[in-house]
Amino acid sequence: MNYIMLHESGELQKIKDDLLKVLGCCTLCPRKCKVNRLKDEIGYCGTGRQAKVASSNPHFGEEPSLTGRYGSGTIFFSSCNLLCSFCQNYEISHLNYGREVSPLQLASMMLDLQSAGCHNINFVTPTHVIPQIIEALIPAVEKGLNIPLVYNCRGYENPETLELIEGVIDIYLPDFKFWDNEIAMRYCNAGNYRDYAAKAVIQMHRQVGDLHINEENIAVKGVLVRHLIMPEGAAGTGNIMKFLAEEVSTDAYVNLMDQYFPCGEAAGDSLIGRRITPEEFTKAYKQTLAAGIRRILI
């Protein structure tokens, strides 16, 4: 794993130091709250100096190339920098359910998941706690961590932060939720979502390339983009797929997801207050093919 070489060269320590400086005037994500989280000041994500973890366990509900036979080793962080109104994990993201963990405790979680046979360590919603993850990664590597790291995020990323962690992450697993910034503002209070998500996916692909799956059908490196189809075409599927094909790669691996249902504050909403129809899924699938995307998971 490349992160092991970064540790051996001393570069991982430098990455940690650089990220902690950012945490002192937090601009980790596009919210750029500029609070001093080193002193436990709270910004949009509701998280101070310590990361909070809601759960840690082998997970079998991810993409097959991530879960394999023994599961993906998920560490589900509390809170989020996006806070979608329709979030399916409302208690964890909006209500910040979970417990604070030290770097050594987080390192132990990684090592326990590796010992359980998990194929990777899957950081779920890591954007607002990436400095804390790197802090924990150092002792984890020293105690033998050696499996791929997955950055499982909502797509609302600051490319400058992603540049700081270049070489650390093996697999990027971003959502690309919306193309229309007005829709993103309405449901995520993020009127610049598309702009940052697009730059983030380009940066991720520059770092790790298209998804590489080994002879055992397990993903080992690359980008896998998740896209949740929304009612009334609210997600802008056609435009997102055209962007991926033209600006990223026609070999970009896309999980076209049909499981949307109105959670959180979405129930009764005039646009997204229902599940998608079979016709809406078919239209989204055809738009993906028409864009030129060749690797589609449904």
CSV table of C-alpha atoms in Angstrom, one decimal:
chain,number,residue,atom,x,y,z
A,1,MET,CA,0.0,0.0,0.0
A,2,ASN,CA,1.3,3.4,-0.9
A,3,TYR,CA,0.3,4.9,2.5
A,4,ILE,CA,2.8,2.5,4.1
A,5,MET,CA,5.6,3.9,1.9
A,6,LEU,CA,4.5,7.5,2.8
A,7,HIS,CA,4.8,6.6,6.5
A,8,GLU,CA,8.2,5.0,6.0
A,9,SER,CA,9.5,8.2,4.2
A,10,GLY,CA,8.1,10.5,6.9
A,11,GLU,CA,5.6,12.1,4.4
A,12,LEU,CA,2.5,10.8,6.2
A,13,GLN,CA,3.6,12.8,9.3
A,14,LYS,CA,3.9,15.9,7.2
A,15,ILE,CA,0.5,15.3,5.7
A,16,LYS,CA,-0.9,15.0,9.2
A,17,ASP,CA,0.8,18.3,10.3
A,18,ASP,CA,-0.5,20.1,7.2
A,19,LEU,CA,-4.1,18.9,7.8
A,20,LEU,CA,-4.0,19.9,11.5
A,21,LYS,CA,-3.0,23.4,10.4
A,22,VAL,CA,-6.1,23.5,8.2
A,23,LEU,CA,-8.2,22.3,11.2
A,24,GLY,CA,-7.1,25.4,13.1
A,25,CYS,CA,-9.0,27.6,10.7
A,26,CYS,CA,-11.1,24.9,9.1
A,27,THR,CA,-11.4,25.0,5.3
A,28,LEU,CA,-11.4,21.2,4.9
A,29,CYS,CA,-14.6,21.3,2.9
A,30,PRO,CA,-16.3,23.8,0.6
A,31,ARG,CA,-18.3,25.2,3.6
A,32,LYS,CA,-15.0,26.9,4.7
A,33,CYS,CA,-16.3,27.8,8.2
A,34,LYS,CA,-12.9,28.9,9.3
A,35,VAL,CA,-13.5,27.9,12.9
A,36,ASN,CA,-10.7,26.7,15.1
A,37,ARG,CA,-11.5,23.1,15.6
A,38,LEU,CA,-8.3,22.5,17.4
A,39,LYS,CA,-9.9,24.4,20.2
A,40,ASP,CA,-13.2,22.6,19.8
A,41,GLU,CA,-15.0,25.4,17.9
A,42,ILE,CA,-17.9,24.0,15.9
A,43,GLY,CA,-18.8,24.8,12.3
A,44,TYR,CA,-21.3,23.4,9.9
A,45,CYS,CA,-20.4,19.8,10.4
A,46,GLY,CA,-20.9,20.0,14.2
A,47,THR,CA,-17.5,18.3,14.9
A,48,GLY,CA,-14.7,19.7,17.0
A,49,ARG,CA,-11.3,18.4,17.7
A,50,GLN,CA,-12.1,14.7,18.0
A,51,ALA,CA,-13.8,12.5,15.4
A,52,LYS,CA,-17.0,10.8,16.4
A,53,VAL,CA,-17.8,7.3,15.2
A,54,ALA,CA,-21.3,5.9,15.0
A,55,SER,CA,-20.3,2.3,14.1
A,56,SER,CA,-17.5,0.1,13.0
A,57,ASN,CA,-18.1,-3.3,11.5
A,58,PRO,CA,-17.7,-5.6,8.4
A,59,HIS,CA,-20.3,-4.5,5.9
A,60,PHE,CA,-21.9,-6.5,3.1
A,61,GLY,CA,-24.2,-3.9,1.6
A,62,GLU,CA,-21.6,-2.1,-0.4
A,63,GLU,CA,-20.7,-2.7,-4.1
A,64,PRO,CA,-19.6,-6.4,-4.6
A,65,SER,CA,-16.1,-5.4,-5.6
A,66,LEU,CA,-15.7,-3.8,-2.1
A,67,THR,CA,-17.5,-6.4,0.1
A,68,GLY,CA,-16.1,-9.5,-1.6
A,69,ARG,CA,-16.4,-12.6,0.7
A,70,TYR,CA,-15.4,-11.1,4.0
A,71,GLY,CA,-16.9,-7.6,3.8
A,72,SER,CA,-15.9,-4.0,3.6
A,73,GLY,CA,-14.5,-2.7,6.9
A,74,THR,CA,-16.7,0.3,7.4
A,75,ILE,CA,-16.1,3.0,10.0
A,76,PHE,CA,-19.1,5.3,9.9
A,77,PHE,CA,-18.3,8.8,11.1
A,78,SER,CA,-20.9,10.9,12.8
A,79,SER,CA,-22.2,14.1,11.2
A,80,CYS,CA,-21.6,15.3,7.7
A,81,ASN,CA,-20.5,18.4,5.8
A,82,LEU,CA,-23.5,18.2,3.4
A,83,LEU,CA,-26.5,17.3,5.5
A,84,CYS,CA,-29.0,16.4,2.8
A,85,SER,CA,-32.6,17.0,3.9
A,86,PHE,CA,-33.5,13.5,2.5
A,87,CYS,CA,-30.7,11.7,4.3
A,88,GLN,CA,-31.3,8.0,5.0
A,89,ASN,CA,-29.0,8.1,8.1
A,90,TYR,CA,-30.6,11.2,9.6
A,91,GLU,CA,-29.7,10.3,13.2
A,92,ILE,CA,-26.1,9.9,12.4
A,93,SER,CA,-25.6,12.8,10.0
A,94,HIS,CA,-28.0,15.5,11.4
A,95,LEU,CA,-28.3,14.5,15.0
A,96,ASN,CA,-24.6,13.6,15.3
A,97,TYR,CA,-25.2,10.2,16.9
A,98,GLY,CA,-22.0,8.5,18.0
A,99,ARG,CA,-19.0,8.7,20.4
A,100,GLU,CA,-15.8,10.6,20.3
A,101,VAL,CA,-12.7,8.5,19.7
A,102,SER,CA,-9.0,9.1,20.1
A,103,PRO,CA,-6.4,8.4,17.4
A,104,LEU,CA,-5.4,5.2,19.1
A,105,GLN,CA,-9.0,4.0,19.4
A,106,LEU,CA,-9.6,4.8,15.7
A,107,ALA,CA,-6.4,2.9,14.8
A,108,SER,CA,-7.6,-0.1,16.8
A,109,MET,CA,-10.9,-0.1,14.9
A,110,MET,CA,-9.0,-0.3,11.6
A,111,LEU,CA,-6.8,-3.1,12.9
A,112,ASP,CA,-9.8,-5.1,14.2
A,113,LEU,CA,-11.5,-4.8,10.9
A,114,GLN,CA,-8.4,-6.1,9.1
A,115,SER,CA,-8.1,-8.9,11.6
A,116,ALA,CA,-11.7,-9.8,10.8
A,117,GLY,CA,-10.7,-10.4,7.2
A,118,CYS,CA,-12.2,-7.3,5.7
A,119,HIS,CA,-10.9,-6.5,2.2
A,120,ASN,CA,-10.5,-2.8,2.9
A,121,ILE,CA,-11.0,0.0,5.5
A,122,ASN,CA,-14.0,2.0,4.3
A,123,PHE,CA,-14.2,5.5,5.8
A,124,VAL,CA,-17.8,6.5,5.5
A,125,THR,CA,-18.4,10.3,5.6
A,126,PRO,CA,-14.7,11.2,6.2
A,127,THR,CA,-14.6,14.7,4.7
A,128,HIS,CA,-14.8,16.6,7.9
A,129,VAL,CA,-12.5,14.3,9.9
A,130,ILE,CA,-9.7,13.5,7.5
A,131,PRO,CA,-7.0,15.0,9.8
A,132,GLN,CA,-8.2,12.7,12.6
A,133,ILE,CA,-8.1,9.8,10.2
A,134,ILE,CA,-4.5,10.5,9.2
A,135,GLU,CA,-3.6,10.9,12.9
A,136,ALA,CA,-5.0,7.4,13.5
A,137,LEU,CA,-3.5,5.9,10.3
A,138,ILE,CA,0.1,6.5,11.6
A,139,PRO,CA,-0.2,4.1,14.6
A,140,ALA,CA,-2.3,1.7,12.6
A,141,VAL,CA,0.4,1.4,10.0
A,142,GLU,CA,3.0,0.9,12.7
A,143,LYS,CA,0.9,-2.0,14.1
A,144,GLY,CA,0.5,-3.7,10.7
A,145,LEU,CA,-2.3,-2.1,8.7
A,146,ASN,CA,-1.8,-3.1,5.1
A,147,ILE,CA,-5.2,-3.2,3.2
A,148,PRO,CA,-6.7,-0.6,0.8
A,149,LEU,CA,-8.3,2.6,2.2
A,150,VAL,CA,-11.7,3.7,0.8
A,151,TYR,CA,-12.8,7.3,0.9
A,152,ASN,CA,-16.6,7.0,0.9
A,153,CYS,CA,-17.9,10.6,0.6
A,154,ARG,CA,-20.8,12.7,-0.5
A,155,GLY,CA,-18.9,14.4,-3.3
A,156,TYR,CA,-18.9,17.8,-1.6
A,157,GLU,CA,-15.1,18.1,-1.4
A,158,ASN,CA,-12.5,20.8,-1.4
A,159,PRO,CA,-10.0,19.8,-4.1
A,160,GLU,CA,-7.2,21.5,-2.1
A,161,THR,CA,-7.8,19.1,0.8
A,162,LEU,CA,-7.8,16.1,-1.6
A,163,GLU,CA,-4.4,17.3,-2.9
A,164,LEU,CA,-3.1,17.2,0.6
A,165,ILE,CA,-3.9,13.5,1.0
A,166,GLU,CA,-2.6,12.4,-2.4
A,167,GLY,CA,-1.1,9.0,-2.2
A,168,VAL,CA,-2.9,8.0,1.0
A,169,ILE,CA,-6.3,6.8,-0.4
A,170,ASP,CA,-6.5,3.8,-2.6
A,171,ILE,CA,-10.2,3.9,-3.6
A,172,TYR,CA,-12.3,7.0,-3.9
A,173,LEU,CA,-16.0,6.3,-3.6
A,174,PRO,CA,-17.8,9.7,-4.1
A,175,ASP,CA,-21.4,10.4,-4.7
A,176,PHE,CA,-22.3,12.8,-7.5
A,177,LYS,CA,-25.8,13.8,-6.3
A,178,PHE,CA,-26.9,16.8,-8.3
A,179,TRP,CA,-26.1,18.7,-11.4
A,180,ASP,CA,-28.4,21.7,-10.9
A,181,ASN,CA,-27.0,23.9,-8.2
A,182,GLU,CA,-30.4,25.3,-7.4
A,183,ILE,CA,-31.7,21.8,-6.6
A,184,ALA,CA,-28.6,21.2,-4.5
A,185,MET,CA,-29.3,24.5,-2.6
A,186,ARG,CA,-32.9,23.4,-2.0
A,187,TYR,CA,-32.1,20.0,-0.6
A,188,CYS,CA,-28.5,20.3,0.7
A,189,ASN,CA,-28.0,24.1,1.3
A,190,ALA,CA,-25.1,23.8,-1.1
A,191,GLY,CA,-25.6,26.1,-4.0
A,192,ASN,CA,-22.1,25.3,-5.4
A,193,TYR,CA,-22.4,21.5,-5.1
A,194,ARG,CA,-21.9,20.7,-8.8
A,195,ASP,CA,-18.8,22.9,-9.1
A,196,TYR,CA,-17.0,21.3,-6.2
A,197,ALA,CA,-18.2,17.7,-6.9
A,198,ALA,CA,-17.0,18.0,-10.5
A,199,LYS,CA,-13.6,19.3,-9.5
A,200,ALA,CA,-13.3,16.7,-6.8
A,201,VAL,CA,-14.0,13.7,-9.1
A,202,ILE,CA,-11.4,15.1,-11.6
A,203,GLN,CA,-8.9,15.3,-8.7
A,204,MET,CA,-9.7,11.9,-7.4
A,205,HIS,CA,-9.3,10.3,-10.9
A,206,ARG,CA,-6.0,12.1,-11.4
A,207,GLN,CA,-4.7,10.5,-8.2
A,208,VAL,CA,-5.9,6.9,-8.6
A,209,GLY,CA,-7.4,6.5,-12.1
A,210,ASP,CA,-10.2,4.2,-13.2
A,211,LEU,CA,-11.3,1.4,-10.9
A,212,HIS,CA,-9.0,-1.6,-11.0
A,213,ILE,CA,-10.5,-4.9,-9.9
A,214,ASN,CA,-8.1,-7.9,-9.3
A,215,GLU,CA,-8.4,-11.5,-10.3
A,216,GLU,CA,-10.5,-12.2,-7.2
A,217,ASN,CA,-13.0,-9.5,-8.2
A,218,ILE,CA,-11.9,-7.2,-5.4
A,219,ALA,CA,-11.3,-3.5,-6.0
A,220,VAL,CA,-7.8,-2.4,-5.1
A,221,LYS,CA,-7.5,1.1,-6.6
A,222,GLY,CA,-9.4,3.8,-8.5
A,223,VAL,CA,-12.6,5.8,-8.5
A,224,LEU,CA,-16.1,4.4,-8.2
A,225,VAL,CA,-18.8,7.0,-8.6
A,226,ARG,CA,-22.2,6.6,-7.0
A,227,HIS,CA,-25.2,8.3,-8.5
A,228,LEU,CA,-28.7,8.2,-6.8
A,229,ILE,CA,-31.5,8.5,-9.4
A,230,MET,CA,-34.1,11.0,-8.1
A,231,PRO,CA,-37.8,11.6,-8.9
A,232,GLU,CA,-38.6,14.0,-11.8
A,233,GLY,CA,-35.0,13.8,-13.0
A,234,ALA,CA,-34.0,16.1,-10.1
A,235,ALA,CA,-30.5,14.7,-9.9
A,236,GLY,CA,-29.6,15.7,-13.5
A,237,THR,CA,-28.4,12.2,-14.4
A,238,GLY,CA,-27.8,12.9,-18.1
A,239,ASN,CA,-25.6,15.9,-17.5
A,240,ILE,CA,-23.6,14.1,-14.8
A,241,MET,CA,-23.0,11.1,-17.0
A,242,LYS,CA,-22.0,13.4,-19.9
A,243,PHE,CA,-19.5,15.2,-17.6
A,244,LEU,CA,-18.0,11.9,-16.4
A,245,ALA,CA,-17.6,10.6,-19.9
A,246,GLU,CA,-16.2,13.8,-21.4
A,247,GLU,CA,-14.1,15.2,-18.5
A,248,VAL,CA,-13.1,12.1,-16.5
A,249,SER,CA,-13.2,8.8,-18.4
A,250,THR,CA,-15.6,6.7,-20.4
A,251,ASP,CA,-14.2,3.9,-18.3
A,252,ALA,CA,-15.3,5.6,-15.1
A,253,TYR,CA,-17.1,3.0,-13.0
A,254,VAL,CA,-20.6,4.2,-12.1
A,255,ASN,CA,-23.1,2.7,-9.6
A,256,LEU,CA,-26.5,3.8,-10.9
A,257,MET,CA,-28.6,3.5,-7.8
A,258,ASP,CA,-32.4,3.1,-7.8
A,259,GLN,CA,-33.1,2.8,-4.1
A,260,TYR,CA,-34.1,6.4,-3.4
A,261,PHE,CA,-37.0,6.9,-1.0
A,262,PRO,CA,-38.1,10.0,0.9
A,263,CYS,CA,-36.5,10.1,4.3
A,264,GLY,CA,-35.8,12.9,6.8
A,265,GLU,CA,-37.5,16.1,5.6
A,266,ALA,CA,-38.3,14.8,2.1
A,267,ALA,CA,-41.7,13.2,2.9
A,268,GLY,CA,-44.4,15.2,1.2
A,269,ASP,CA,-42.0,17.3,-0.9
A,270,SER,CA,-43.5,18.3,-4.2
A,271,LEU,CA,-40.5,17.1,-6.2
A,272,ILE,CA,-38.8,14.3,-4.3
A,273,GLY,CA,-41.5,13.1,-1.9
A,274,ARG,CA,-41.8,9.7,-3.6
A,275,ARG,CA,-39.8,6.8,-4.9
A,276,ILE,CA,-38.7,6.8,-8.5
A,277,THR,CA,-40.7,4.9,-11.2
A,278,PRO,CA,-39.4,2.1,-13.4
A,279,GLU,CA,-39.7,4.6,-16.3
A,280,GLU,CA,-37.5,7.1,-14.5
A,281,PHE,CA,-34.8,4.4,-13.9
A,282,THR,CA,-34.9,3.3,-17.5
A,283,LYS,CA,-34.5,6.8,-18.7
A,284,ALA,CA,-31.5,7.4,-16.4
A,285,TYR,CA,-29.9,4.1,-17.6
A,286,LYS,CA,-30.4,5.1,-21.2
A,287,GLN,CA,-28.9,8.5,-20.5
A,288,THR,CA,-25.8,6.8,-19.0
A,289,LEU,CA,-25.3,4.6,-22.0
A,290,ALA,CA,-25.9,7.5,-24.4
A,291,ALA,CA,-23.2,9.5,-22.6
A,292,GLY,CA,-20.7,6.8,-23.4
A,293,ILE,CA,-20.2,5.4,-19.9
A,294,ARG,CA,-19.2,1.7,-20.3
A,295,ARG,CA,-18.8,0.4,-16.8
A,296,ILE,CA,-22.2,0.6,-15.1
A,297,LEU,CA,-23.3,-1.2,-11.9
A,298,ILE,CA,-27.1,-1.5,-11.4
